[in-house]
Coordinates of C-alpha atoms and ligand atoms in Angstrom, one line a residue:
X1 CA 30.6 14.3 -8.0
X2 CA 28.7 11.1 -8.1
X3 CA 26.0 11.6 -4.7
X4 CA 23.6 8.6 -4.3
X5 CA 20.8 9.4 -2.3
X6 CA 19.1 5.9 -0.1
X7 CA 17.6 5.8 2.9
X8 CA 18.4 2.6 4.6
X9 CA 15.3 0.5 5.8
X10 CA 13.1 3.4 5.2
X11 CA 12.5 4.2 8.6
X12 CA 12.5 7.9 9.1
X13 CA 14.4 9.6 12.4
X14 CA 12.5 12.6 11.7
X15 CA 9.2 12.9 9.3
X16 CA 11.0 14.0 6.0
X17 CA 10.0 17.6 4.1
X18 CA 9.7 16.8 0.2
X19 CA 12.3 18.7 -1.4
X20 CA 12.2 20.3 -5.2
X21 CA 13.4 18.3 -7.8
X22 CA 14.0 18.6 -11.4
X23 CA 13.6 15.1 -13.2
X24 CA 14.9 14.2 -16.7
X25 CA 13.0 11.1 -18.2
X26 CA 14.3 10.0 -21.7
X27 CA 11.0 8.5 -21.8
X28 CA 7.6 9.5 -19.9
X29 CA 4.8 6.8 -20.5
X30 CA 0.8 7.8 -20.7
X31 CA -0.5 4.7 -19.5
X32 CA -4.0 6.0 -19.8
X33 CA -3.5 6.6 -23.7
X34 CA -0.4 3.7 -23.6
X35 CA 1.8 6.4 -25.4
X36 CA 5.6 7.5 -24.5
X37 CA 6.5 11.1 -24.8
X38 CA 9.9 11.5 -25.4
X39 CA 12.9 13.6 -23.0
X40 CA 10.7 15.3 -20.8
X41 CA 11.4 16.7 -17.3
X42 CA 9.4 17.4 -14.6
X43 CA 9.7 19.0 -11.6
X44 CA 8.3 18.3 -8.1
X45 CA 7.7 20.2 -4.9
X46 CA 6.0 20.0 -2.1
X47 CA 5.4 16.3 -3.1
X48 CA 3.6 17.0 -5.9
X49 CA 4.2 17.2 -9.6
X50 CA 4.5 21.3 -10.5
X51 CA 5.0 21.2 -14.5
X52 CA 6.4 18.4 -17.0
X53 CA 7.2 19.6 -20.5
X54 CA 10.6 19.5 -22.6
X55 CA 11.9 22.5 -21.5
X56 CA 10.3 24.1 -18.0
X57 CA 10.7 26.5 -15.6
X58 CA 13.4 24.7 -13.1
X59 CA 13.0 26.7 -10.0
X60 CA 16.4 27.5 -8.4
X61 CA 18.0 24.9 -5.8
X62 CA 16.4 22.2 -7.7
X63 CA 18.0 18.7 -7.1
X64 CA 18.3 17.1 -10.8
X65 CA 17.5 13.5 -11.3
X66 CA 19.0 11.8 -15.0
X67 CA 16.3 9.5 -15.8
X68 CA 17.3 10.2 -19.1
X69 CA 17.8 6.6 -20.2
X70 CA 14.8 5.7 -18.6
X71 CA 11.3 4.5 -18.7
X72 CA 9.2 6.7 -16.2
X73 CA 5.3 6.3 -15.2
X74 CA 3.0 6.6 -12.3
X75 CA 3.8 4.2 -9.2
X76 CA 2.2 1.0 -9.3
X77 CA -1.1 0.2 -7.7
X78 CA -1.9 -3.3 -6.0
X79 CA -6.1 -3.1 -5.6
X80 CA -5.9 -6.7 -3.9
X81 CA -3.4 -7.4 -1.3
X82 CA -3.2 -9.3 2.3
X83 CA 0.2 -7.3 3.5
X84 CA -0.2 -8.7 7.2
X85 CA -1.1 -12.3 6.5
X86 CA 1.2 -15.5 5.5
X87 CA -1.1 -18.5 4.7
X88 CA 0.9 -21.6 6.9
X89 CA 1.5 -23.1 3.2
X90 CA 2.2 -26.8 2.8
X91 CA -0.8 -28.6 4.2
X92 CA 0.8 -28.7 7.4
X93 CA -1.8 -26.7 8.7
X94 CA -5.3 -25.2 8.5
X95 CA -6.3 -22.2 7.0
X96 CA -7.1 -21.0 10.5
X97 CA -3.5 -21.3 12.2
X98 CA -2.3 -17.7 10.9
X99 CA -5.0 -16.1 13.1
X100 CA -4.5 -18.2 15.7
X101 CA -1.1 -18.4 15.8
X102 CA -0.4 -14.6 16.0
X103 CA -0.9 -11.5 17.4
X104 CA -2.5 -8.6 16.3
X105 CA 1.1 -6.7 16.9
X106 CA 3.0 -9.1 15.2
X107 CA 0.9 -8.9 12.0
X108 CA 1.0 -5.4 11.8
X109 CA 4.8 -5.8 12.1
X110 CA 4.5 -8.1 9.0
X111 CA 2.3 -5.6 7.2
X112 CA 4.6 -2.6 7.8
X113 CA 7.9 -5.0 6.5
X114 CA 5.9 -5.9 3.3
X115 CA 4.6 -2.2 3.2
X116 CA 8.2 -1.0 3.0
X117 CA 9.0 -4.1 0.9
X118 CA 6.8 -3.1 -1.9
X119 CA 6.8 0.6 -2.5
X120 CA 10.8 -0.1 -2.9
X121 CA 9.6 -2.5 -5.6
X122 CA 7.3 0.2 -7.4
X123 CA 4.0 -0.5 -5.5
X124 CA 3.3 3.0 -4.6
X125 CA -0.4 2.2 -3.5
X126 CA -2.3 -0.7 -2.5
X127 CA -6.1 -2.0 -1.5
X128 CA -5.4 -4.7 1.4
X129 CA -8.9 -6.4 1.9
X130 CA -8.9 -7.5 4.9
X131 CA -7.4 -10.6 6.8
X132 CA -5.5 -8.1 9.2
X133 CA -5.9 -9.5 12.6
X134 CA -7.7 -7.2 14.9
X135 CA -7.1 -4.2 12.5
X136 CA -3.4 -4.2 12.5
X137 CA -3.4 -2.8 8.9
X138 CA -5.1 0.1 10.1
X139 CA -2.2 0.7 12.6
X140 CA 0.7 0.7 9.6
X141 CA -1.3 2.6 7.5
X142 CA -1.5 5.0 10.8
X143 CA 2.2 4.3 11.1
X144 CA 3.0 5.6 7.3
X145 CA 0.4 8.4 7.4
X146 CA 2.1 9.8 10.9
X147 CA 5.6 10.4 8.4
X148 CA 7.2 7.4 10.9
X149 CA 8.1 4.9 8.1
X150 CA 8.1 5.8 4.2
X151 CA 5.1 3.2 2.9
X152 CA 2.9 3.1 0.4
X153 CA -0.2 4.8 0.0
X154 CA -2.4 2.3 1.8
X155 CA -6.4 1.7 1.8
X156 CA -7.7 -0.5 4.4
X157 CA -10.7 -3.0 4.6
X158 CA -10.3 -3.6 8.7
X159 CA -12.7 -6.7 9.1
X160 CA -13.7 -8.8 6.2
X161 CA -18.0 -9.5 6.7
X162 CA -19.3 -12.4 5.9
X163 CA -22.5 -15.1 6.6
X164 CA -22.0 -16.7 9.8
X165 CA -18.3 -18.7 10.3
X166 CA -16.0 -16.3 8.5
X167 CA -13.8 -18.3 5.4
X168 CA -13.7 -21.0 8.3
X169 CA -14.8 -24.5 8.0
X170 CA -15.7 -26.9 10.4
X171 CA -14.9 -25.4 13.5
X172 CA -15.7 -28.0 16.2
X173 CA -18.7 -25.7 18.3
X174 CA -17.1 -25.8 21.6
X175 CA -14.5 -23.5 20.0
X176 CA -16.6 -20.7 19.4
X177 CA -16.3 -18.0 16.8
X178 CA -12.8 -17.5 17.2
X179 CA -12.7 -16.5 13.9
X180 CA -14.1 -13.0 15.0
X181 CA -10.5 -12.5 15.7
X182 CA -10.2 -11.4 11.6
X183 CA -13.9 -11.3 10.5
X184 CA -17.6 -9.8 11.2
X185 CA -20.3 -12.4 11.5
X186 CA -23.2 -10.6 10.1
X187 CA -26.3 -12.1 9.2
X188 CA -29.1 -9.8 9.0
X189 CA -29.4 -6.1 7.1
X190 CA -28.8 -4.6 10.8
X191 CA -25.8 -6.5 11.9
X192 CA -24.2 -5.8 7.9
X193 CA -25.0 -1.7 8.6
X194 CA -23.4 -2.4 11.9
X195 CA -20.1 -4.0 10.8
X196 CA -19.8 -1.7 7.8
X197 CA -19.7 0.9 10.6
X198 CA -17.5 -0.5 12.6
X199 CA -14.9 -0.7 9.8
X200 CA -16.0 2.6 8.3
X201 CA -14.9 3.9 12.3
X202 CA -11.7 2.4 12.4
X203 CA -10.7 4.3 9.1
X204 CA -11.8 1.8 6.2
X205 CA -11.4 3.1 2.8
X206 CA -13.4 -0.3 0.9
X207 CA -15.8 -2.6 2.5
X208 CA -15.1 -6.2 2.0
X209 CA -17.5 -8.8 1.9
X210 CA -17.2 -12.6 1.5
X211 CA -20.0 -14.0 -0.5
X212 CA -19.8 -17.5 -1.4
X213 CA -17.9 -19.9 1.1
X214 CA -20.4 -21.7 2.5
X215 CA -23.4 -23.0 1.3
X216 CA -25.3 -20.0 2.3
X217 CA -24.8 -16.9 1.1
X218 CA -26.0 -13.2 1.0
X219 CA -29.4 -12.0 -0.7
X220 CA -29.0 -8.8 -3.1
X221 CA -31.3 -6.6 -0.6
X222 CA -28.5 -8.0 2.6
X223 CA -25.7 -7.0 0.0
X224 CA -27.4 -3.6 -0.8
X225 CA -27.3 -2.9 2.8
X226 CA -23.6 -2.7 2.7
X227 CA -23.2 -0.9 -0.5
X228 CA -25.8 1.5 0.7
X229 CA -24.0 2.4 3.9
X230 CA -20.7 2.3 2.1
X231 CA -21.7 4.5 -0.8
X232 CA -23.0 7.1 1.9
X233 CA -19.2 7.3 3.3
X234 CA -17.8 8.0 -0.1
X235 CA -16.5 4.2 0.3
X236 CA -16.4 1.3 -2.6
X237 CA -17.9 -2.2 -2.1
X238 CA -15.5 -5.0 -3.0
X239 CA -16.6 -8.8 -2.4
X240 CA -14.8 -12.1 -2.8
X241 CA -16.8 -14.2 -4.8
X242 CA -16.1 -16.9 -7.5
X243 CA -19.3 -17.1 -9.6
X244 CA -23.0 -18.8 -9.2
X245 CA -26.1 -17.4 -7.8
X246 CA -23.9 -15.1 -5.3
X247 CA -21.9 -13.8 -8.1
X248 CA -25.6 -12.7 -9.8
X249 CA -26.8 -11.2 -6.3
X250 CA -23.6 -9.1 -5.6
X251 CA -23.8 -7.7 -9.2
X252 CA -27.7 -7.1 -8.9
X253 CA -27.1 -5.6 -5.5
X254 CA -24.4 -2.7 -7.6
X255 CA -20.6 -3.7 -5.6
X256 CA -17.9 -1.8 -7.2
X257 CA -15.6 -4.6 -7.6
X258 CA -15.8 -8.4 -7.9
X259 CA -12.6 -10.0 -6.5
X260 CA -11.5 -13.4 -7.9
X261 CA -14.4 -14.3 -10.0
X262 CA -12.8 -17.7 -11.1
X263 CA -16.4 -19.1 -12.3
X264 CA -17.8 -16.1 -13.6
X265 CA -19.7 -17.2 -17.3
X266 CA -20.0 -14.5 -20.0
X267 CA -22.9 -13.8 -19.5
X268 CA -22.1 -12.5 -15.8
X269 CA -19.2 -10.4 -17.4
X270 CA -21.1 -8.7 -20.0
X271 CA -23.3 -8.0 -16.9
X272 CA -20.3 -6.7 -14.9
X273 CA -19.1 -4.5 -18.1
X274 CA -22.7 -3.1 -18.4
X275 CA -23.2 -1.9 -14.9
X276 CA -19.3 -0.6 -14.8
X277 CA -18.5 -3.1 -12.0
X278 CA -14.8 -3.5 -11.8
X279 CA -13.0 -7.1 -12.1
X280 CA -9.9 -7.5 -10.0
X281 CA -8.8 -10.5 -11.2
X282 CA -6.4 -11.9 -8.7
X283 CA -4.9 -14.4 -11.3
X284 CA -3.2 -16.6 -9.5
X285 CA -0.2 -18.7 -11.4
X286 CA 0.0 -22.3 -11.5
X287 CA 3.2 -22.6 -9.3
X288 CA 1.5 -20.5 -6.4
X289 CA -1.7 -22.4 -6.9
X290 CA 0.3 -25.7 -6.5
X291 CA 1.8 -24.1 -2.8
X292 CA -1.5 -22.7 -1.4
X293 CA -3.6 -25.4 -2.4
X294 CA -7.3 -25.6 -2.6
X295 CA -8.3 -23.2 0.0
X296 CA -10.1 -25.7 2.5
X297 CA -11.3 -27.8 -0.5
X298 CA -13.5 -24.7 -1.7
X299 CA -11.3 -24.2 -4.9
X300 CA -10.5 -27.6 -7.8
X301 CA -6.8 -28.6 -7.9
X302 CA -4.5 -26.6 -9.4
X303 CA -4.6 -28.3 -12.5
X304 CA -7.7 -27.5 -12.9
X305 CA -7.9 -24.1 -11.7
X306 CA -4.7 -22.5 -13.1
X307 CA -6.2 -22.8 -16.9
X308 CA -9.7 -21.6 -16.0
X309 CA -8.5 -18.4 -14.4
X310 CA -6.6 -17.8 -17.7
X311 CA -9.7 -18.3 -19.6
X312 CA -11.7 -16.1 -17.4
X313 CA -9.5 -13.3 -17.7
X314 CA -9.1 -13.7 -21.5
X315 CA -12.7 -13.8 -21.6
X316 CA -13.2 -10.7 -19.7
X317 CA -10.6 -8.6 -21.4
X318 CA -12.1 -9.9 -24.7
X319 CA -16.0 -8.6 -23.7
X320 CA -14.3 -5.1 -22.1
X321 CA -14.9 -5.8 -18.8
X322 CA -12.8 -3.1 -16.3
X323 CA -10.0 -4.7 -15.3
X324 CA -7.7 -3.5 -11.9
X325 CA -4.5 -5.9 -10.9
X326 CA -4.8 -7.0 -7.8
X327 CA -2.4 -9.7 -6.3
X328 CA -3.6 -11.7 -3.6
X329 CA -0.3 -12.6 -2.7
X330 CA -0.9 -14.6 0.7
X331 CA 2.6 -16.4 1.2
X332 CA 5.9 -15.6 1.7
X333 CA 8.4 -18.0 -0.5
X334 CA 12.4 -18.2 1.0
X335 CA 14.5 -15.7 -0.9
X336 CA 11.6 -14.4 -2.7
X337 CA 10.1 -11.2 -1.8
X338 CA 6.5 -10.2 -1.4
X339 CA 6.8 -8.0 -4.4
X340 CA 8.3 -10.7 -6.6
X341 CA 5.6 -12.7 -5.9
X342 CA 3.2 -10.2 -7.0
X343 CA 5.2 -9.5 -10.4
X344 CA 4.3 -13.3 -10.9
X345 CA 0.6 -12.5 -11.9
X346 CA 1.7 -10.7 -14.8
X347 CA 2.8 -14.2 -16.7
X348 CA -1.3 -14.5 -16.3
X349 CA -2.0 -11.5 -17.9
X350 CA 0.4 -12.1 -20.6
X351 CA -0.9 -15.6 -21.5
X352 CA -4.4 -14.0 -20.9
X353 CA -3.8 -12.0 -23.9
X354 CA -3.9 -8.1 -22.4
X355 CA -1.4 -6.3 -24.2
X356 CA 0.9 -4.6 -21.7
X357 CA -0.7 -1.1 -22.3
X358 CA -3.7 -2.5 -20.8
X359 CA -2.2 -4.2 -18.2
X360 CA 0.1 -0.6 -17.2
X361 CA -3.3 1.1 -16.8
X362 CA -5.1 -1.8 -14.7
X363 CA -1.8 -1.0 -12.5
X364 CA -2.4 2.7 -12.1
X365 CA -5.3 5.1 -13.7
X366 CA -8.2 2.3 -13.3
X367 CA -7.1 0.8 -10.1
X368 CA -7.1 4.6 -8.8
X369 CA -10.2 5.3 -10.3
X370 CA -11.6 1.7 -8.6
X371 CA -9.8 3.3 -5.2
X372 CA -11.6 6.7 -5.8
X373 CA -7.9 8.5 -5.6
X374 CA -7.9 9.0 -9.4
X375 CA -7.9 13.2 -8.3
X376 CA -4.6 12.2 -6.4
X377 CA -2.7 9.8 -8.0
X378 CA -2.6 7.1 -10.3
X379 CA -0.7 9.6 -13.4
X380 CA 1.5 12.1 -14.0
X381 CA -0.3 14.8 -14.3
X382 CA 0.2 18.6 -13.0
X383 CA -1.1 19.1 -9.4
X384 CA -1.3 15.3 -8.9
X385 CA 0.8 13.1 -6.2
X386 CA 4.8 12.5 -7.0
X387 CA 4.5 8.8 -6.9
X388 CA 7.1 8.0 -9.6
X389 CA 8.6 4.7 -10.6
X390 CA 11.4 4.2 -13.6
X391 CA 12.9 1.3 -15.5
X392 CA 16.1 1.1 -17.5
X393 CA 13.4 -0.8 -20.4
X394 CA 10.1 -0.7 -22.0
X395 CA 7.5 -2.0 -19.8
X396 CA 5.0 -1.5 -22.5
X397 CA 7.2 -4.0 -24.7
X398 CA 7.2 -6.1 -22.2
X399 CA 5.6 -6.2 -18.5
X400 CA 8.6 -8.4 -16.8
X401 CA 10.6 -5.6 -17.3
X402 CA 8.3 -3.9 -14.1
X403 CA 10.7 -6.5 -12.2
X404 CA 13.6 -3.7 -12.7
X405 CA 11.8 -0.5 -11.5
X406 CA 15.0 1.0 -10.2
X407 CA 14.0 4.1 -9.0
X408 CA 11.3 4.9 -6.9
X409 CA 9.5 8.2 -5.6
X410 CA 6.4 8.6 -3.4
X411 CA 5.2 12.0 -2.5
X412 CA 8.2 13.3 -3.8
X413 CA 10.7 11.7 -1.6
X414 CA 13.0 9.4 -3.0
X415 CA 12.8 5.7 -2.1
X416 CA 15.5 4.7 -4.6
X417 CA 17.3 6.9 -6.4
X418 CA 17.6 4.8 -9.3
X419 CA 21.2 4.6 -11.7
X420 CA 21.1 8.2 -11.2
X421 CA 23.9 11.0 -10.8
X422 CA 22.0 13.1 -8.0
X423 CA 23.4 16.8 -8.2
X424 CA 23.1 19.1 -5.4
Ligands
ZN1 ZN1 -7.8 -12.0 -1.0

């Protein structure tokens, strides 16, 4: 009897017990070591992985899943997302308008929809740094955690800090600092300890700094504030910048992860590879460059841009620099999903020059190592987290085949159960 498990729109009556499971891979991929073990199962209980091996132990009642003719690896990680935020796209309207527009509720509405979204697409854990209203990420990751919805494992920024003005520009004065709404103004070594508090207490798991989008920017000892107090938390340091003299101070000052980093000359990535400080890249493809557009004039035309962010990423994979995926998907595109969008950035990678080994293991055991989970997910691995993906072909022949992840597990409940027969 052919039973096929789904759960329609993930949203959970009841908070769901993980059951046991017996799964049959014809193919189990290392990303790690970017080798494929061939027919294993493993089985799951309690949502976690119990034993993998070619023939073990199946304890009785175990449902069996027939992965056998596919592909299966750890669930994807996303170090770089904005899950609550659409940029209004188009030049119809300032940068500003989606915080002004909407409400905190309404963004953490949008942030739970893409949540769902992308764990169904293989995204099994993500960063999301910042732009979130008045915390609203905080609330879906809440939301997930409480067993309401079935979401990804989620790590939350709250407030992105930054010099005085947010990523704003030219805000007439007698509108005030509206831009609080989504960001910490902090200017001085006690108003950085303060907001890195502040997010710490409303559940941050990274603290996200903006460093150069104005023409002032933080000193290394202001920046060592924040890693300071973050470090003492147990909490990584990740800051947008795109190169120059703030670039030099953040990596001076010891952040755990440069986002963007567009400008960034060798000599600043030999720097980063030195000190261990992570790159998420947040390659952005030419055809999403040409909808965003130049942030606020900040960033050169796409034309320009598109070709130097493949250059800086073949640079840094060619001196070893760490390298973690990370999106920064900020749009929504009709009949498009977030997810899809996300896959994009791979053609970057590709053209980049990282073979898709490296790129598997940017998507999973560094990015959980950046996200300081590496103990809990990020592999398969006994005792670890069963957040599963598998795909009817080779992702490490090709990455565009991570479009067709077609069955998905996360703490060992199924979010799609894949071409599988399902036997009870
Ligand atoms: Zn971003």
């Amino acid at each position: 009897m052919r039973v096929v498990l789904t759960l329609a729109f993930f949203a959970l009556a009841e908070p769901l017990a993980a059951q046991t499971y017996a799964i049959h891979a014809g193919a189990l991929i290392d990303p790690a070591r970017g080798t494929v073990e061939r027919d294993q199962t493993l089985v799951v209980a309690a949502g976690h992985i119990k034993s993998i091996g070619p023939h073990p132990e199946i304890p009785a009642g175990a449902t069996q899943i027939d992965l056998s003719r596919e592909w299966l690896m750890p669930g994807l990680m996303d170090a770089h997302t904005h899950l609550t935020l659409t940029e209004v796209v188009g030049g119809s309207a300032p940068f500003e308008s989606f915080y002004i527009l909407e409400s905190t509720a309404y963004r953490a509405l949008r942030g739970l929809h893409n949540a769902v979204g992308v764990l169904a697409a293989g995204f099994t854990t993500v960063r999301d740094v910042g732009n979130a209203a008045d915390y609203a990420m905080d609330d879906v990751r809440r939301a997930i955690d409480a067993g309401w919805y079935l979401g990804p494992t989620i790590i939350t920024s709250g407030k992105i800090i930054a010099p005085f003005g947010g990523q704003s520009h030219g805000i007439p004065p007698e509108q005030g600092t509206f831009w609080r709404y989504e960001y910490f103004d902090a200017d001085s070594a006690d108003e950085m300890r303060k907001a890195v508090r502040a997010n710490l207490y409303h559940g941050a798991g990274v603290i996200k700094l903006v460093l150069d989008n104005n023409r002032y920017h933080y000193s290394v000892d202001e920046i060592r504030v924040a890693v300071e107090e973050a470090h003492h938390a147990g909490v990584p340091v990740s800051v947008h910048v795109y190169g120059g003299e703030a670039a030099d101070n953040a990596i001076e000052a010891g952040v755990d992860s440069i986002e963007h980093g567009f400008f960034l000359t060798d000599a600043q990535l030999k720097r980063l590879r030195d000190k261990g400080i992570v790159l998420v890249s947040t390659d952005f493809p030419r055809a999403h460059l040409d909808i965003i557009g130049t942030s606020g004039g900040i960033l050169p035309p796409p034309e320009v841009l598109a070709p130097k962010i493949i250059d800086r990423l073949r640079r840094a994979h060619r001196l070893g620099v760490h390298l973690v995926f990370g999106s920064d998907t900020v749009m929504d595109v009709e009949g498009r999903s977030r997810a899809d969008l996300m896959f994009d950035y791979l053609a970057v990678w590709r053209e980049a020059g990282v073979p898709p080994a490296e790129v598997l293991r940017a998507m999973t055991t560094e990015a959980a190592k950046l996200l300081r989970i590496e103990s809990e997910r990020g592999r398969i691995a006994v005792g670890l987290a069963a957040d599963l993906v598998a795909i009817p072909a080779d992702p490490l022949a090709d990455t565009e085949n991570l479009r067709r992840i077609d069955f998905v597990m996360k703490d060992g409940h199924i979010v799609r159960p894949g071409p599988t027969i399902v036997r009870p």
